Each structure stands twice: as structure tokens, then as C-alpha cells.
PDB file of C-alpha atoms in Angstrom:
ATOM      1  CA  UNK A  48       0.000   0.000   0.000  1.00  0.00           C
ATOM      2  CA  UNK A  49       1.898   3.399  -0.687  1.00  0.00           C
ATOM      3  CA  UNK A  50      -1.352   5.904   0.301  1.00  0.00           C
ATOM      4  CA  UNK A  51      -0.946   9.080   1.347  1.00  0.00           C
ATOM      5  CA  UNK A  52      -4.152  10.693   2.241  1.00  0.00           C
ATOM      6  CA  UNK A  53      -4.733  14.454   1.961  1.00  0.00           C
ATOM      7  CA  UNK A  54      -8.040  16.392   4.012  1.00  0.00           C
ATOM      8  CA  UNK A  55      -9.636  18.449   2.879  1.00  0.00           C
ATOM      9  CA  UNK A  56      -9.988  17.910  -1.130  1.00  0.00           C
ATOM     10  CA  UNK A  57     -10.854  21.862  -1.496  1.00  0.00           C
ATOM     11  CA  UNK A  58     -10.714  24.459   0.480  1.00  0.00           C
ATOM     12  CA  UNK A  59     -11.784  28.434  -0.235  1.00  0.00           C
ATOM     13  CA  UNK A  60     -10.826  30.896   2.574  1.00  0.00           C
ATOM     14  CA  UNK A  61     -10.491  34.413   3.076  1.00  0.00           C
ATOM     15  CA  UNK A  62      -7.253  36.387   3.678  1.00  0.00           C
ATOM     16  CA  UNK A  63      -7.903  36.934   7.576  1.00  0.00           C
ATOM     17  CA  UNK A  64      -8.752  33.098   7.941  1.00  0.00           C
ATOM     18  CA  UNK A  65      -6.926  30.266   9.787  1.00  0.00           C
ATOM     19  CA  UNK A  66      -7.400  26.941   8.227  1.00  0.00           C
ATOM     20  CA  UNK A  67      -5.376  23.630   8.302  1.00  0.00           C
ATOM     21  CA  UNK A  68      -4.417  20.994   6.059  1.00  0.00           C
ATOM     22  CA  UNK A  69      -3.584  17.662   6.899  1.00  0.00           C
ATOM     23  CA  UNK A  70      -1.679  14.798   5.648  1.00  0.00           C
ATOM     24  CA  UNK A  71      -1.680  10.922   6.897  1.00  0.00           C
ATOM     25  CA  UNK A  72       0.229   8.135   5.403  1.00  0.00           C
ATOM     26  CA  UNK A  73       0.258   4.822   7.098  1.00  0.00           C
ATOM     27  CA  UNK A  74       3.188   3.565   5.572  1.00  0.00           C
ATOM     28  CA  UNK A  75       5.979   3.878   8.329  1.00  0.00           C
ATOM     29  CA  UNK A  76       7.723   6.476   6.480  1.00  0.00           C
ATOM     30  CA  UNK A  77       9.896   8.529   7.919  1.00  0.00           C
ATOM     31  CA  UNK A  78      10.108  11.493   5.840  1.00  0.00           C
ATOM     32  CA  UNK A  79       7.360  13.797   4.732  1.00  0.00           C
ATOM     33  CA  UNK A  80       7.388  16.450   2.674  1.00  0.00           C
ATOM     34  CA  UNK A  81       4.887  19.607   1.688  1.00  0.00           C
ATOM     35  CA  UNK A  82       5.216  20.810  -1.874  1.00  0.00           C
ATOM     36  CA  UNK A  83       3.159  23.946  -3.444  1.00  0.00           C
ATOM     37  CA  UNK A  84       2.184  23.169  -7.739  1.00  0.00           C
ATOM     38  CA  UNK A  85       0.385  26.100  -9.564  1.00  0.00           C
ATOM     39  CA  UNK A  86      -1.439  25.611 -12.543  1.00  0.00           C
ATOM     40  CA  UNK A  87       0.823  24.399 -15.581  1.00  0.00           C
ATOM     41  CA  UNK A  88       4.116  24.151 -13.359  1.00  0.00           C
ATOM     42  CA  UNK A  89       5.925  21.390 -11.457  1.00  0.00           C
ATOM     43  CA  UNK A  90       5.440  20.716  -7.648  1.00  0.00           C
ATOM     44  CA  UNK A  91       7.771  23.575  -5.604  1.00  0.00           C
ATOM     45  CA  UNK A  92       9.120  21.875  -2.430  1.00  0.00           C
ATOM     46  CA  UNK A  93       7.992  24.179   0.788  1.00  0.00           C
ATOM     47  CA  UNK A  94       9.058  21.693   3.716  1.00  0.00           C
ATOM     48  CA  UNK A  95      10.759  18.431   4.317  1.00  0.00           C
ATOM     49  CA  UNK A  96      10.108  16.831   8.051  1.00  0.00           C
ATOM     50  CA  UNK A  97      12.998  13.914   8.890  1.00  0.00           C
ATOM     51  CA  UNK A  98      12.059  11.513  11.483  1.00  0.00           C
ATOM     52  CA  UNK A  99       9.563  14.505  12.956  1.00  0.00           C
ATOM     53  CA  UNK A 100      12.135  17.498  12.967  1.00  0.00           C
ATOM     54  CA  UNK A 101      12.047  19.983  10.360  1.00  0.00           C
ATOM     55  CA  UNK A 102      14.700  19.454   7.508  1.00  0.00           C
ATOM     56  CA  UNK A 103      14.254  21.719   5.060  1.00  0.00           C
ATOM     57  CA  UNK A 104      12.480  25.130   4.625  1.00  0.00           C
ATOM     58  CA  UNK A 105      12.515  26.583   1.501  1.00  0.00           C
ATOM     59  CA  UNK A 106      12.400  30.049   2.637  1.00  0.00           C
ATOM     60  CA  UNK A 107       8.410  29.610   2.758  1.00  0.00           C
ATOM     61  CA  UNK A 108       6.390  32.799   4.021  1.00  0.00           C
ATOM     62  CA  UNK A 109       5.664  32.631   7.581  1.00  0.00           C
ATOM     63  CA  UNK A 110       1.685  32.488   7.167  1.00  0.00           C
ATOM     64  CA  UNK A 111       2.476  29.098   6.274  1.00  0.00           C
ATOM     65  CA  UNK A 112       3.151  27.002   9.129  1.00  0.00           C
ATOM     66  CA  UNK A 113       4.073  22.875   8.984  1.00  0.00           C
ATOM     67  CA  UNK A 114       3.644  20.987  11.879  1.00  0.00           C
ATOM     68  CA  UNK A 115       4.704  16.909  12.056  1.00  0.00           C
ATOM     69  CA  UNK A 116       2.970  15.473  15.279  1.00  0.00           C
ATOM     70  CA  UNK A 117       4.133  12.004  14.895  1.00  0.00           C
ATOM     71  CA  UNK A 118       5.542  10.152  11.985  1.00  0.00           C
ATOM     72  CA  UNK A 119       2.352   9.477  10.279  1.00  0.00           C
ATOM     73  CA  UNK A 120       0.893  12.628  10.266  1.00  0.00           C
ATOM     74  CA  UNK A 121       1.635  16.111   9.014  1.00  0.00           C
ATOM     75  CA  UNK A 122      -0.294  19.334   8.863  1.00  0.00           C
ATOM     76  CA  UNK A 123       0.226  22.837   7.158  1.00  0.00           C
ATOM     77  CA  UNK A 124      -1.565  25.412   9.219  1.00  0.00           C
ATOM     78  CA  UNK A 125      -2.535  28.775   6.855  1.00  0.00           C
ATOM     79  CA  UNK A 126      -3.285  32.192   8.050  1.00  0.00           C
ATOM     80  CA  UNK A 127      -3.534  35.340   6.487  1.00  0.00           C
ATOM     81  CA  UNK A 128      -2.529  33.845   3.075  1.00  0.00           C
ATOM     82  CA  UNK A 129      -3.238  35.717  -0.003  1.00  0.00           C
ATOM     83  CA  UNK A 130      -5.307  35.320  -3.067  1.00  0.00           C
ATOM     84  CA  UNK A 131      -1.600  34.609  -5.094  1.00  0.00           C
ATOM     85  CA  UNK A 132      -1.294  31.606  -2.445  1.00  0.00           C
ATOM     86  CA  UNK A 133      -4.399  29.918  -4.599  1.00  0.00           C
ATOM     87  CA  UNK A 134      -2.979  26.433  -5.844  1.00  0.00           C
ATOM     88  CA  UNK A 135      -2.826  22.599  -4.927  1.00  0.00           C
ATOM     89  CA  UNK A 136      -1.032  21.865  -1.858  1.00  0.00           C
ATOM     90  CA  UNK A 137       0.651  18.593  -2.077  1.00  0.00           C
ATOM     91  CA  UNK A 138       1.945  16.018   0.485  1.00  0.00           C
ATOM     92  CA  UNK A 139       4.234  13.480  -0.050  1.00  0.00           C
ATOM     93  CA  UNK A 140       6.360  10.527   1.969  1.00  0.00           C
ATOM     94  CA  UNK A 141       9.248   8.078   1.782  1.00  0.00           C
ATOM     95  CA  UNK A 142      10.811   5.855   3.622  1.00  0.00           C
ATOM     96  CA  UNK A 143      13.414   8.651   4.618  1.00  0.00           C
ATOM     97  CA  UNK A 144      15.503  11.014   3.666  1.00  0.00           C
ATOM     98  CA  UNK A 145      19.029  10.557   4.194  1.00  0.00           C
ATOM     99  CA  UNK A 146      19.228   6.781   3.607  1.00  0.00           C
ATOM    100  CA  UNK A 147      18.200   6.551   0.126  1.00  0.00           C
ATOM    101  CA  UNK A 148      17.743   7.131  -2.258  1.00  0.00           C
ATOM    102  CA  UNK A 149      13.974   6.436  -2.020  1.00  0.00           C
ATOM    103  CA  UNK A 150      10.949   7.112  -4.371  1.00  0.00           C
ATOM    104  CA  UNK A 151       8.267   9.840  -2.543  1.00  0.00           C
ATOM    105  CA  UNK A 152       4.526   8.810  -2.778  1.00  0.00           C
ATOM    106  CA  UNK A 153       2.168  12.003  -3.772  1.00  0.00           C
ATOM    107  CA  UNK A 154      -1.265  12.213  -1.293  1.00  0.00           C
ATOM    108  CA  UNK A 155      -4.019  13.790  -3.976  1.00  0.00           C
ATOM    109  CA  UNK A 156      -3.400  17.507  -3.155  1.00  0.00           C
ATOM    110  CA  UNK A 157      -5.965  20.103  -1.801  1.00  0.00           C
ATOM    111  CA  UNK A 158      -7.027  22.503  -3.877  1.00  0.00           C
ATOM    112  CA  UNK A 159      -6.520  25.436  -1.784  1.00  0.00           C
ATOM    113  CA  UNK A 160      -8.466  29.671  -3.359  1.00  0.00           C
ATOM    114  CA  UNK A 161      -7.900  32.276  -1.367  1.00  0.00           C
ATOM    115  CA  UNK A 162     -10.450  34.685  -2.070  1.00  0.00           C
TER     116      UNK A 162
ATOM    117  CA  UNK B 245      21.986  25.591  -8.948  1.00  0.00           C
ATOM    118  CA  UNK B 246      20.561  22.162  -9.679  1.00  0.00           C
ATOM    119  CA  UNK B 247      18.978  21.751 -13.260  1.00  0.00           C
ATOM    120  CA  UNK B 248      16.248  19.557 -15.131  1.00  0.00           C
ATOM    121  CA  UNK B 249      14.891  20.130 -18.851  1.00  0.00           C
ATOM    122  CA  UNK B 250      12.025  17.672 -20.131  1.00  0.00           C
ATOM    123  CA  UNK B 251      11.874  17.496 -23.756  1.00  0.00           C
ATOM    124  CA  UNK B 252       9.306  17.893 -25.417  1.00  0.00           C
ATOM    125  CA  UNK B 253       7.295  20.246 -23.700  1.00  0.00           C
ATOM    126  CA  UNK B 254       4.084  18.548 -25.095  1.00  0.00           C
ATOM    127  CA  UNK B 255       3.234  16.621 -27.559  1.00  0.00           C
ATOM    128  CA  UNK B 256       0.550  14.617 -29.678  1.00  0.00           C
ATOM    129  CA  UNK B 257       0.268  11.033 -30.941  1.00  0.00           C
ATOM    130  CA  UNK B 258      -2.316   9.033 -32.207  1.00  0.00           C
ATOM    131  CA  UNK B 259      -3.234   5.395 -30.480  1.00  0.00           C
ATOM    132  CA  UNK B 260      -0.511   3.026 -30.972  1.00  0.00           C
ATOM    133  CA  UNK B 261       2.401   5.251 -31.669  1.00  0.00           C
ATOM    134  CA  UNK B 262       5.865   4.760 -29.648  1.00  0.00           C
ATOM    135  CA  UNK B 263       6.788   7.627 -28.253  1.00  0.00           C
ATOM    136  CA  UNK B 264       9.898   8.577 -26.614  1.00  0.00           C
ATOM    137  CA  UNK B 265      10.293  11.470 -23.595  1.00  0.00           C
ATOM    138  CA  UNK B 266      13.910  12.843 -22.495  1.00  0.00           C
ATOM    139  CA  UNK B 267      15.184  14.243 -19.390  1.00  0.00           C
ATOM    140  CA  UNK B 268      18.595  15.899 -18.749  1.00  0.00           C
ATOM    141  CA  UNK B 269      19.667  17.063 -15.547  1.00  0.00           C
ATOM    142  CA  UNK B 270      22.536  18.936 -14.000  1.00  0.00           C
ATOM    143  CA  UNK B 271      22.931  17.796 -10.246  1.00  0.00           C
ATOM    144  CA  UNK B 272      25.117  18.372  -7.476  1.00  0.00           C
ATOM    145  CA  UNK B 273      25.814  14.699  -5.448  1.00  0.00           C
ATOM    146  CA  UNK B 274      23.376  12.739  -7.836  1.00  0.00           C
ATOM    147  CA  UNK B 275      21.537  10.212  -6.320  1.00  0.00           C
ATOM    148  CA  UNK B 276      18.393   9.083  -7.933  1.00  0.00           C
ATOM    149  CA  UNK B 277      16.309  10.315 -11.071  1.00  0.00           C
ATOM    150  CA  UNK B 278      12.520   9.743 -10.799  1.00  0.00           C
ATOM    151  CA  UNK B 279       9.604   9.499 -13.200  1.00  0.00           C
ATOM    152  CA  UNK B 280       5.851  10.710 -12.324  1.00  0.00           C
ATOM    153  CA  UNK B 281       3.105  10.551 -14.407  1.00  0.00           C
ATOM    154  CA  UNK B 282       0.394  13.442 -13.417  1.00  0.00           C
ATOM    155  CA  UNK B 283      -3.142  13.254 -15.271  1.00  0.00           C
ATOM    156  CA  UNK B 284      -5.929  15.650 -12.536  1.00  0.00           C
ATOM    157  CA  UNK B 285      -4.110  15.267  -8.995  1.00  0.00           C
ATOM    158  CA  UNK B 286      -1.297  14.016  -7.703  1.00  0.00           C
ATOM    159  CA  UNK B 287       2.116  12.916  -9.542  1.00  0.00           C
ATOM    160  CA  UNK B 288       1.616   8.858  -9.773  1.00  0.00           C
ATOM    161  CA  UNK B 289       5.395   7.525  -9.001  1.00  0.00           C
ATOM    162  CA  UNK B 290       6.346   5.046 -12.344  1.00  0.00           C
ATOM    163  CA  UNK B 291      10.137   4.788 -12.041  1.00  0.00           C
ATOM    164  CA  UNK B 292      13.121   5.557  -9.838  1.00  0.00           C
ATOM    165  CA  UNK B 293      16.338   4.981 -11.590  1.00  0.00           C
ATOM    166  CA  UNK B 294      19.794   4.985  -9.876  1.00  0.00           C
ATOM    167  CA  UNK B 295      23.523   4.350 -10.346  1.00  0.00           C
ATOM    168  CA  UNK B 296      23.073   0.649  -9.642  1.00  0.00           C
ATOM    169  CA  UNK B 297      19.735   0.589 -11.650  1.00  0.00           C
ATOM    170  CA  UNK B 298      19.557   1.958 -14.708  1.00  0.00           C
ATOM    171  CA  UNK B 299      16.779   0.325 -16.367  1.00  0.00           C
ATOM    172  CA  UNK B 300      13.160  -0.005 -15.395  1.00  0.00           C
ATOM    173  CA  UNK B 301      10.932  -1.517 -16.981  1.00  0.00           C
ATOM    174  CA  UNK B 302       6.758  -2.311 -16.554  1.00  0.00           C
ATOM    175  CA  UNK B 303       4.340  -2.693 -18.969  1.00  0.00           C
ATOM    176  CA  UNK B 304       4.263  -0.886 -21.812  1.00  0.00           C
ATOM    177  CA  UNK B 305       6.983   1.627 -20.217  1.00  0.00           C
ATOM    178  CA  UNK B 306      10.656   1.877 -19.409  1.00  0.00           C
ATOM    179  CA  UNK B 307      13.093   4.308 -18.824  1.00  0.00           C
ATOM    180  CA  UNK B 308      16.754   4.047 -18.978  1.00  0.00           C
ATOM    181  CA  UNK B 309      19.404   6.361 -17.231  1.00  0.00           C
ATOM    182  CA  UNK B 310      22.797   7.641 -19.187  1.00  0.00           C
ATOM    183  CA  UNK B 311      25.118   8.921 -16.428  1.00  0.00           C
ATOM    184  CA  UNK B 312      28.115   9.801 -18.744  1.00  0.00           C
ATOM    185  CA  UNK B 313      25.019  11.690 -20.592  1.00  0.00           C
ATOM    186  CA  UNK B 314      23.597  12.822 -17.472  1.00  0.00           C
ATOM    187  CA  UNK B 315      19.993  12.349 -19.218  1.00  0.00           C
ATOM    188  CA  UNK B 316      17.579   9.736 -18.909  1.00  0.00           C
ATOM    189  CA  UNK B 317      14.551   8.771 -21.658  1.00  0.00           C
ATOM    190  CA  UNK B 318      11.267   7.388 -20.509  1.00  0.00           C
ATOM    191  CA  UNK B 319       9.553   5.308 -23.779  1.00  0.00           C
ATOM    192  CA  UNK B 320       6.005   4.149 -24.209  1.00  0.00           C
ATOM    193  CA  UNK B 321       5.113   1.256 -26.770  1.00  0.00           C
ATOM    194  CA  UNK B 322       1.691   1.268 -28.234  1.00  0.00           C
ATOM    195  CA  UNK B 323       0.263   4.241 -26.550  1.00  0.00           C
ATOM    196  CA  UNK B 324      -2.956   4.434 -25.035  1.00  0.00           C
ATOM    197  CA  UNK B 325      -5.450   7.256 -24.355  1.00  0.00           C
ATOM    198  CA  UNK B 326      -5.064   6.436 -20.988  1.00  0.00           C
ATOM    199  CA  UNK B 327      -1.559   7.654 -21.764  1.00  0.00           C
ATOM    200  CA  UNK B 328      -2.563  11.239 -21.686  1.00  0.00           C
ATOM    201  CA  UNK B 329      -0.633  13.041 -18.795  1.00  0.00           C
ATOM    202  CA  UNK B 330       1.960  15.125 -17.762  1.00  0.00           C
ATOM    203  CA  UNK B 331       5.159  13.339 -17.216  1.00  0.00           C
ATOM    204  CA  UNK B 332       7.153  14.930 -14.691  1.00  0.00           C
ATOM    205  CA  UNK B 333      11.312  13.766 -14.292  1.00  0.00           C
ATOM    206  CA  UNK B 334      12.336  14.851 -10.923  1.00  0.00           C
ATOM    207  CA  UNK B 335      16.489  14.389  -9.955  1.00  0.00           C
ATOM    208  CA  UNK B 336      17.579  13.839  -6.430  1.00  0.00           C
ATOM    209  CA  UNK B 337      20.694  15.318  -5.287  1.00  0.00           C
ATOM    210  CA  UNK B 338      22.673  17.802  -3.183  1.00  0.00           C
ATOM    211  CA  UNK B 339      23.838  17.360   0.796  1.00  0.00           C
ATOM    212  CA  UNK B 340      19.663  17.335   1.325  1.00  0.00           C
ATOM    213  CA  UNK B 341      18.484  14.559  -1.106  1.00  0.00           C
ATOM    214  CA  UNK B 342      16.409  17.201  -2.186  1.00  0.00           C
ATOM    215  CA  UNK B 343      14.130  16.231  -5.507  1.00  0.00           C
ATOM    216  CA  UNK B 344      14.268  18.917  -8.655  1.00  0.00           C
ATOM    217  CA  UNK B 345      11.471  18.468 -11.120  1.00  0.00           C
ATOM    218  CA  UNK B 346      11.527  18.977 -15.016  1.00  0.00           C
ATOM    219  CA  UNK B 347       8.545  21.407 -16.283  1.00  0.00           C
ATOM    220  CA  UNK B 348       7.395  18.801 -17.449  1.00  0.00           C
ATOM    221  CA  UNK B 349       5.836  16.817 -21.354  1.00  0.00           C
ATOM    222  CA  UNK B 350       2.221  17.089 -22.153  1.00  0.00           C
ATOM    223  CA  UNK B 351       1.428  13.582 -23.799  1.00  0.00           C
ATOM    224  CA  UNK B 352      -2.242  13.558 -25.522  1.00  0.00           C
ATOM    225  CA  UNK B 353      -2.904  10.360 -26.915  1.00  0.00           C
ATOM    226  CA  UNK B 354      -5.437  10.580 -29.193  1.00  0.00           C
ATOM    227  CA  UNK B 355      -7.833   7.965 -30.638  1.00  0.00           C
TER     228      UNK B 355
END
């Protein structure tokens, strides 16, 4: 099985909203990574969690927030965003990191509009 | 700065055709090139090709890896409608493993 599940499918919020997304694989993976993909472009990594600490940071704006409670789970918390934020939010997981190289699994995205 | 061109950008075939996509890359510390196929969502993983594995093969696809080239070429044999996507090469490298995606080819697959 190499799911990664993504909540919610869509989400529309204003720019003085807090929202979350969240991300849940069940494959004992120990990396897990946020990437942001506007229309008619690749995936842009944002942030890379290792083994529950925060790898990388791609210099993301700090209205976006990642959070990695345990090693299955990871959520992007979103306030204040703007409309130029609009695009599909996409998690993804491997086995790890460091040790590979490994292959990273793509949830199905949320289709985030800030309006 | 790491660095990967797909080749085409898009293009169109009818049912049946062969076609072939390219990928070169320039990568600090290469580790692993990877090829996703993208239709509505998410990128669906197809192939992860590495120094000691440089040929994958499954189905009616397979990809091969030139490291003296630095390039890699995924091929699909009697193509499908199905087929239609956007096939995305991503290279892993630098201290961070981090992965670097192609724009990516527009394959439509017409019948």
C-alpha cells in the first residue's frame, strides 16, 4: 500500500482566515514532505520533516506554518494567506531522507483559493 | 543551482504510436532520477532509476538512465489514451536529497 491521504480535497478561505491541512500516510515512512504546484508548473518543495524534525524550509512565508505530530501525520496550518497563495497543496512521503535514495509517494493535493 | 529540462514540452500522438520522452539534468551529489506521471491530482510515481539501476521496466513503459550523458529517456510502446498526462522527471541530489522536477511533457494520446 503506498497511500498518502490528503483532508480536505478543497478548500476556499479568506485572507484573515486560519485553516489547516492535513496529511496521513500509514506507511511507516519517515520522511514527509509539503510541496506547493500552480497551474501548468511542477510541484515547488515548501518543507521536508525527517524523522519529525524539520529538515528543510525553503524560505516559505511565515503564514504558512508545517507541523509533524508524529511520523504518520503532518499538517500545514494557513493564516492570512493571499489570493496569489491559490494552488494545490501537495503532500508526499518516503521511507526517509538521508538513507536513500527512495521514491516519494504524492497524497491527492488540496485545492486550496484564497479569495 | 541544480537543473532539469524535459523534452518535449508537449506533444501529440495518435493510439498506438511509440513515443519517446527525455530528461537531462545537472545535479550536485546525484543520487536518484525519478519518473511521475500526473493526469488531474497528484504525480503517480512510475520509475526511480539509480547508479546501480539503470533500467526499469513495466508494462508498456521503461526508462533508462545515461550517467556519462547525465539524461535519462522514458519510452512508451503502443500508446494508449489512458496515456494522456503530464510526465514529470524529478532528480535527487545535493547534501539534502532534495528532488528537482523537469517542467514537465504534455502527452495527448489521441484515438
Amino acid at each position: 500500500d503506498t497511500e498518502v491521504t490528503q483532508t480536505p480535497k478543497h478548500l476556499v478561505m479568506g485572507m484573515t482566515n486560519k485553516k489547516s491541512l492535513k496529511c496521513e500516510q500509514h506507511m511507516g515512512h519517515r520522511a514527509m514532505y509539503w510541496y506547493k504546484q500552480k497551474a501548468k508548473k511542477p510541484p515547488e518543495l515548501m518543507f521536508v520533516y525527517s524523522y519529525e524534525k524539520l529538515s528543510i524550509n525553503e524560505s516559505v512565508p511565515s503564514r504558512f506554518s508545517p507541523e509533524c505530530p508524529n511520523s504518520s501525520l503532518l499538517n500545514l496550518h494557513l493564516h492570512a494567506l493571499q489570493p496569489e497563495d491559490s494552488a494545490l497543496y501537495l503532500c508526499a512521503s518516503s521511507p526517509g531522507q538521508f538513507e536513500g535514495p527512495y521514491e516519494q509517494y504524492f497524497g491527492p493535493g488540496t485545492r486550496l483559493t484564497v479569495t | 543551482e541544480d537543473k532539469v529540462v524535459q523534452s518535449p514540452l508537449s506533444l501529440v500522438v495518435h493510439e498506438g504510436d511509440t513515443v519517446t520522452l527525455n530528461c537531462s539534468y545537472e545535479v550536485t551529489n546525484f543520487r536518484s532520477l525519478l519518473w511521475y506521471k500526473q493526469e488531474k491530482k497528484a504525480p503517480t510515481f512510475l520509475f526511480m532509476l539509480t547508479s546501480s539501476g539503470i533500467e526499469k521496466k513495466s508494462g508498456r513503459l521503461s526508462s533508462i538512465l545515461d550517467k556519462k550523458e547525465l539524461s535519462s529517456i522514458l519510452n512508451i510502446t503502443a500508446t494508449q489514451t489512458g496515456d494522456s498526462a503530464i510526465y514529470l522527471c524529478a532528480v535527487c541530489g545535493g547534501s539534502n536529497y532534495k528532488l528537482t522536477f523537469g517542467k514537465g511533457t504534455l502527452l495527448t494520446v489521441n484515438p
